[in-house]
Amino acid sequence: MSKKALWKNVNLEIYNFGLNLNFIEYIIKENIVRITNQIDEDTNIIGTGFFTKEGYLVTNSHIVDIEGTISIEYANGDTSDAYLYANSIDYDIAILKVPSIKVKALPLGLSSNKEVTNEVLAAGYIYNFKGEASVSKGIISAKRNHNAITYIQSDLSIDTGSSGGPLFDAKGYVIGINTFVTENRTFALSLSSESLTMIINALIDSQEIEY
């Protein structure tokens, strides 16, 4: 059976968020994963990822596009091997697969109905610190379009290790994936949920892997 057929009927349970930000913060931390790409004995790359309802683990390509041994760690400390299913270096998006999934999918929302100054949250495993993920809150500063791809600019603090983590609206829906931050941390860019969905679908169809 092909990898594609094996995962065809996977549909994860999705959380239905309310308006309680403390609850949202808890669910965010519990349902993102730490990703480690062990390049050699002394070198690894750390990032963050989250699952879509179809059972795909989404992250940034720059975390996994150097060949190594990929593993994930859940919030409770459990670990699992993972493999690269498809990726795009140009869009910095990668899809991973794991043998079993121990968290719920995070629901995708629409970034198109969000406006500048709307509040957003980001989550990730910064600097490979042990323990729970970090959550930061900020606002949408602007929306940027480049080659038919939409990016959300925010004033969020997104540090090393948070790449590939989700960008949430104030109701807990994923409206983007964190992809870029300036060297002095003055602003961050997140690929919008609409663009992410388009890229994921294309990658699933192609199953192309780039190094």
Short mmCIF file of C-alpha atoms in Angstrom, two decimals:
data_model
loop_
_atom_site.label_atom_id
_atom_site.label_comp_id
_atom_site.label_asym_id
_atom_site.label_seq_id
_atom_site.Cartn_x
_atom_site.Cartn_y
_atom_site.Cartn_z
CA MET A 1 0.00 0.00 0.00
CA SER A 2 1.35 3.43 -0.89
CA LYS A 3 2.01 6.11 1.71
CA LYS A 4 -0.74 8.18 0.14
CA ALA A 5 -3.31 5.36 0.35
CA LEU A 6 -2.27 4.49 3.90
CA TRP A 7 -3.19 7.96 5.11
CA LYS A 8 -6.15 8.60 2.83
CA ASN A 9 -8.87 8.04 5.43
CA VAL A 10 -7.19 9.66 8.42
CA ASN A 11 -9.24 12.45 9.98
CA LEU A 12 -8.24 13.80 13.35
CA GLU A 13 -10.69 15.17 15.88
CA ILE A 14 -10.59 18.96 15.87
CA TYR A 15 -10.99 21.21 18.87
CA ASN A 16 -13.89 23.65 18.86
CA PHE A 17 -12.57 26.69 20.71
CA GLY A 18 -14.59 29.10 22.76
CA LEU A 19 -13.44 32.58 23.75
CA ASN A 20 -11.49 31.66 26.90
CA LEU A 21 -7.90 32.69 26.16
CA ASN A 22 -6.52 30.64 29.06
CA PHE A 23 -8.17 27.55 27.60
CA ILE A 24 -6.88 28.43 24.13
CA GLU A 25 -3.35 28.78 25.51
CA TYR A 26 -3.60 25.36 27.17
CA ILE A 27 -4.85 23.65 24.01
CA ILE A 28 -2.23 25.37 21.88
CA LYS A 29 0.57 24.09 24.09
CA GLU A 30 -0.85 20.57 24.25
CA ASN A 31 -1.35 20.14 20.52
CA ILE A 32 1.82 21.41 18.88
CA VAL A 33 4.96 19.27 18.70
CA ARG A 34 8.70 19.81 18.90
CA ILE A 35 10.51 18.63 15.75
CA THR A 36 14.17 17.61 15.80
CA ASN A 37 16.20 16.88 12.69
CA GLN A 38 19.40 15.18 13.85
CA ILE A 39 21.95 15.84 11.12
CA ASP A 40 24.91 14.20 12.84
CA GLU A 41 26.17 13.52 16.35
CA ASP A 42 26.82 17.20 17.06
CA THR A 43 24.26 18.97 14.87
CA ASN A 44 20.50 19.17 15.03
CA ILE A 45 17.81 21.55 13.82
CA ILE A 46 14.86 22.32 16.08
CA GLY A 47 11.43 23.51 15.02
CA THR A 48 7.73 23.30 15.74
CA GLY A 49 4.82 21.69 13.92
CA PHE A 50 1.11 20.98 14.11
CA PHE A 51 -1.36 18.50 12.64
CA THR A 52 -4.10 19.13 10.11
CA LYS A 53 -7.36 17.22 10.34
CA GLU A 54 -6.19 14.86 7.58
CA GLY A 55 -3.33 13.66 9.78
CA TYR A 56 -0.52 15.61 8.13
CA LEU A 57 2.15 17.20 10.31
CA VAL A 58 2.98 20.63 8.90
CA THR A 59 6.18 22.58 9.55
CA ASN A 60 8.79 24.71 7.74
CA SER A 61 10.95 23.09 5.07
CA HIS A 62 14.19 24.63 6.36
CA ILE A 63 13.90 22.44 9.47
CA VAL A 64 13.89 19.16 7.54
CA ASP A 65 15.35 19.83 4.06
CA ILE A 66 18.83 18.77 5.21
CA GLU A 67 18.89 14.98 5.31
CA GLY A 68 18.91 13.67 8.86
CA THR A 69 16.92 11.62 11.35
CA ILE A 70 13.60 13.32 12.12
CA SER A 71 11.74 12.84 15.38
CA ILE A 72 8.95 14.64 17.20
CA GLU A 73 8.19 15.19 20.86
CA TYR A 74 4.72 15.72 22.28
CA ALA A 75 3.92 18.04 25.18
CA ASN A 76 3.80 15.07 27.58
CA GLY A 77 7.34 14.02 26.65
CA ASP A 78 6.41 11.09 24.39
CA THR A 79 8.51 10.84 21.25
CA SER A 80 8.02 9.36 17.80
CA ASP A 81 9.97 8.91 14.61
CA ALA A 82 8.80 10.92 11.60
CA TYR A 83 9.60 11.00 7.91
CA LEU A 84 9.49 13.68 5.26
CA TYR A 85 6.44 13.13 3.05
CA ALA A 86 6.75 16.18 0.78
CA ASN A 87 8.20 19.69 0.91
CA SER A 88 8.72 22.93 -0.96
CA ILE A 89 11.93 24.85 -0.37
CA ASP A 90 10.54 27.84 -2.30
CA TYR A 91 7.52 28.20 0.00
CA ASP A 92 9.35 26.82 3.08
CA ILE A 93 6.61 24.30 3.81
CA ALA A 94 7.04 20.61 4.62
CA ILE A 95 4.65 17.77 5.37
CA LEU A 96 5.75 14.99 7.74
CA LYS A 97 4.17 11.67 8.61
CA VAL A 98 4.32 9.82 11.92
CA PRO A 99 3.27 6.21 12.74
CA SER A 100 0.64 7.29 15.29
CA ILE A 101 -0.81 10.62 16.34
CA LYS A 102 -1.37 11.47 20.00
CA VAL A 103 -2.85 14.96 19.77
CA LYS A 104 -5.84 16.64 18.20
CA ALA A 105 -5.71 18.62 14.98
CA LEU A 106 -5.79 22.38 15.17
CA PRO A 107 -8.63 23.98 13.16
CA LEU A 108 -7.76 26.15 10.18
CA GLY A 109 -9.52 29.49 10.04
CA LEU A 110 -9.57 32.29 7.48
CA SER A 111 -6.96 35.01 7.52
CA SER A 112 -8.85 36.93 4.85
CA ASN A 113 -11.40 38.24 7.36
CA LYS A 114 -8.73 39.45 9.78
CA GLU A 115 -7.72 43.08 9.85
CA VAL A 116 -4.68 45.09 10.85
CA THR A 117 -4.57 45.50 14.69
CA ASN A 118 -6.49 42.24 15.25
CA GLU A 119 -4.88 40.19 18.02
CA VAL A 120 -2.92 37.04 17.16
CA LEU A 121 -1.06 34.37 19.12
CA ALA A 122 1.94 32.21 18.21
CA ALA A 123 3.33 29.11 19.84
CA GLY A 124 6.59 27.23 19.55
CA TYR A 125 9.52 25.49 21.22
CA ILE A 126 12.08 28.29 21.37
CA TYR A 127 15.83 27.62 21.57
CA ASN A 128 15.20 23.93 22.31
CA PHE A 129 14.30 24.81 25.91
CA LYS A 130 12.96 21.78 27.73
CA GLY A 131 9.40 21.79 29.00
CA GLU A 132 6.27 23.37 27.62
CA ALA A 133 5.96 25.47 24.50
CA SER A 134 6.03 29.25 24.64
CA VAL A 135 3.03 31.36 23.64
CA SER A 136 3.29 35.01 22.61
CA LYS A 137 0.58 37.54 21.77
CA GLY A 138 0.64 40.51 19.41
CA ILE A 139 -1.27 42.17 16.61
CA ILE A 140 -1.45 41.97 12.84
CA SER A 141 0.69 44.79 11.48
CA ALA A 142 0.03 44.32 7.75
CA LYS A 143 -0.80 41.83 5.04
CA ARG A 144 1.72 41.22 2.28
CA ASN A 145 1.21 39.58 -1.12
CA HIS A 146 4.04 38.10 -3.16
CA ASN A 147 3.56 35.96 -6.27
CA ALA A 148 -0.08 35.19 -5.35
CA ILE A 149 0.94 34.13 -1.84
CA THR A 150 -0.35 36.03 1.18
CA TYR A 151 1.76 36.65 4.28
CA ILE A 152 0.63 38.08 7.60
CA GLN A 153 3.03 40.54 9.19
CA SER A 154 2.84 40.80 12.98
CA ASP A 155 4.77 42.26 15.90
CA LEU A 156 5.03 38.85 17.57
CA SER A 157 8.19 37.62 19.25
CA ILE A 158 9.10 34.48 17.29
CA ASP A 159 12.48 32.99 18.15
CA THR A 160 14.68 30.14 16.95
CA GLY A 161 12.79 26.87 17.37
CA SER A 162 9.39 28.45 16.80
CA SER A 163 9.65 28.10 13.02
CA GLY A 164 6.78 26.01 11.69
CA GLY A 165 4.51 26.85 14.60
CA PRO A 166 0.93 28.03 14.07
CA LEU A 167 -0.36 31.59 14.08
CA PHE A 168 -3.75 31.81 15.82
CA ASP A 169 -6.52 34.35 15.87
CA ALA A 170 -8.12 35.36 19.18
CA LYS A 171 -10.62 32.48 18.94
CA GLY A 172 -7.93 29.84 18.56
CA TYR A 173 -8.18 29.16 14.84
CA VAL A 174 -4.97 28.72 12.85
CA ILE A 175 -4.71 31.58 10.35
CA GLY A 176 -1.08 31.03 9.36
CA ILE A 177 2.21 29.24 9.87
CA ASN A 178 5.22 31.15 11.18
CA THR A 179 7.97 31.28 8.58
CA PHE A 180 10.22 34.31 8.99
CA VAL A 181 11.41 36.79 11.61
CA THR A 182 13.85 39.69 11.23
CA GLU A 183 17.26 39.36 12.84
CA ASN A 184 16.46 42.03 15.43
CA ARG A 185 12.99 40.52 16.06
CA THR A 186 11.15 43.69 15.02
CA PHE A 187 8.49 41.82 13.06
CA ALA A 188 7.51 38.35 11.89
CA LEU A 189 5.90 36.95 8.73
CA SER A 190 3.48 34.03 8.67
CA LEU A 191 2.19 32.27 5.57
CA SER A 192 -1.60 32.70 5.55
CA SER A 193 -3.92 29.75 6.14
CA GLU A 194 -5.38 30.08 2.65
CA SER A 195 -1.94 29.97 1.01
CA LEU A 196 -0.89 27.15 3.34
CA THR A 197 -3.91 25.05 2.34
CA MET A 198 -3.15 25.58 -1.35
CA ILE A 199 0.50 24.55 -0.90
CA ILE A 200 -0.38 21.52 1.26
CA ASN A 201 -2.81 20.23 -1.37
CA ALA A 202 -0.21 20.65 -4.11
CA LEU A 203 2.42 18.84 -2.04
CA ILE A 204 0.07 15.97 -1.23
CA ASP A 205 -0.60 15.50 -4.93
CA SER A 206 3.07 15.67 -5.93
CA GLN A 207 4.70 13.96 -2.89
CA GLU A 208 7.86 15.74 -4.04
CA ILE A 209 10.86 15.90 -1.71
CA GLU A 210 13.54 18.57 -2.18
CA TYR A 211 16.99 18.78 -0.56
#
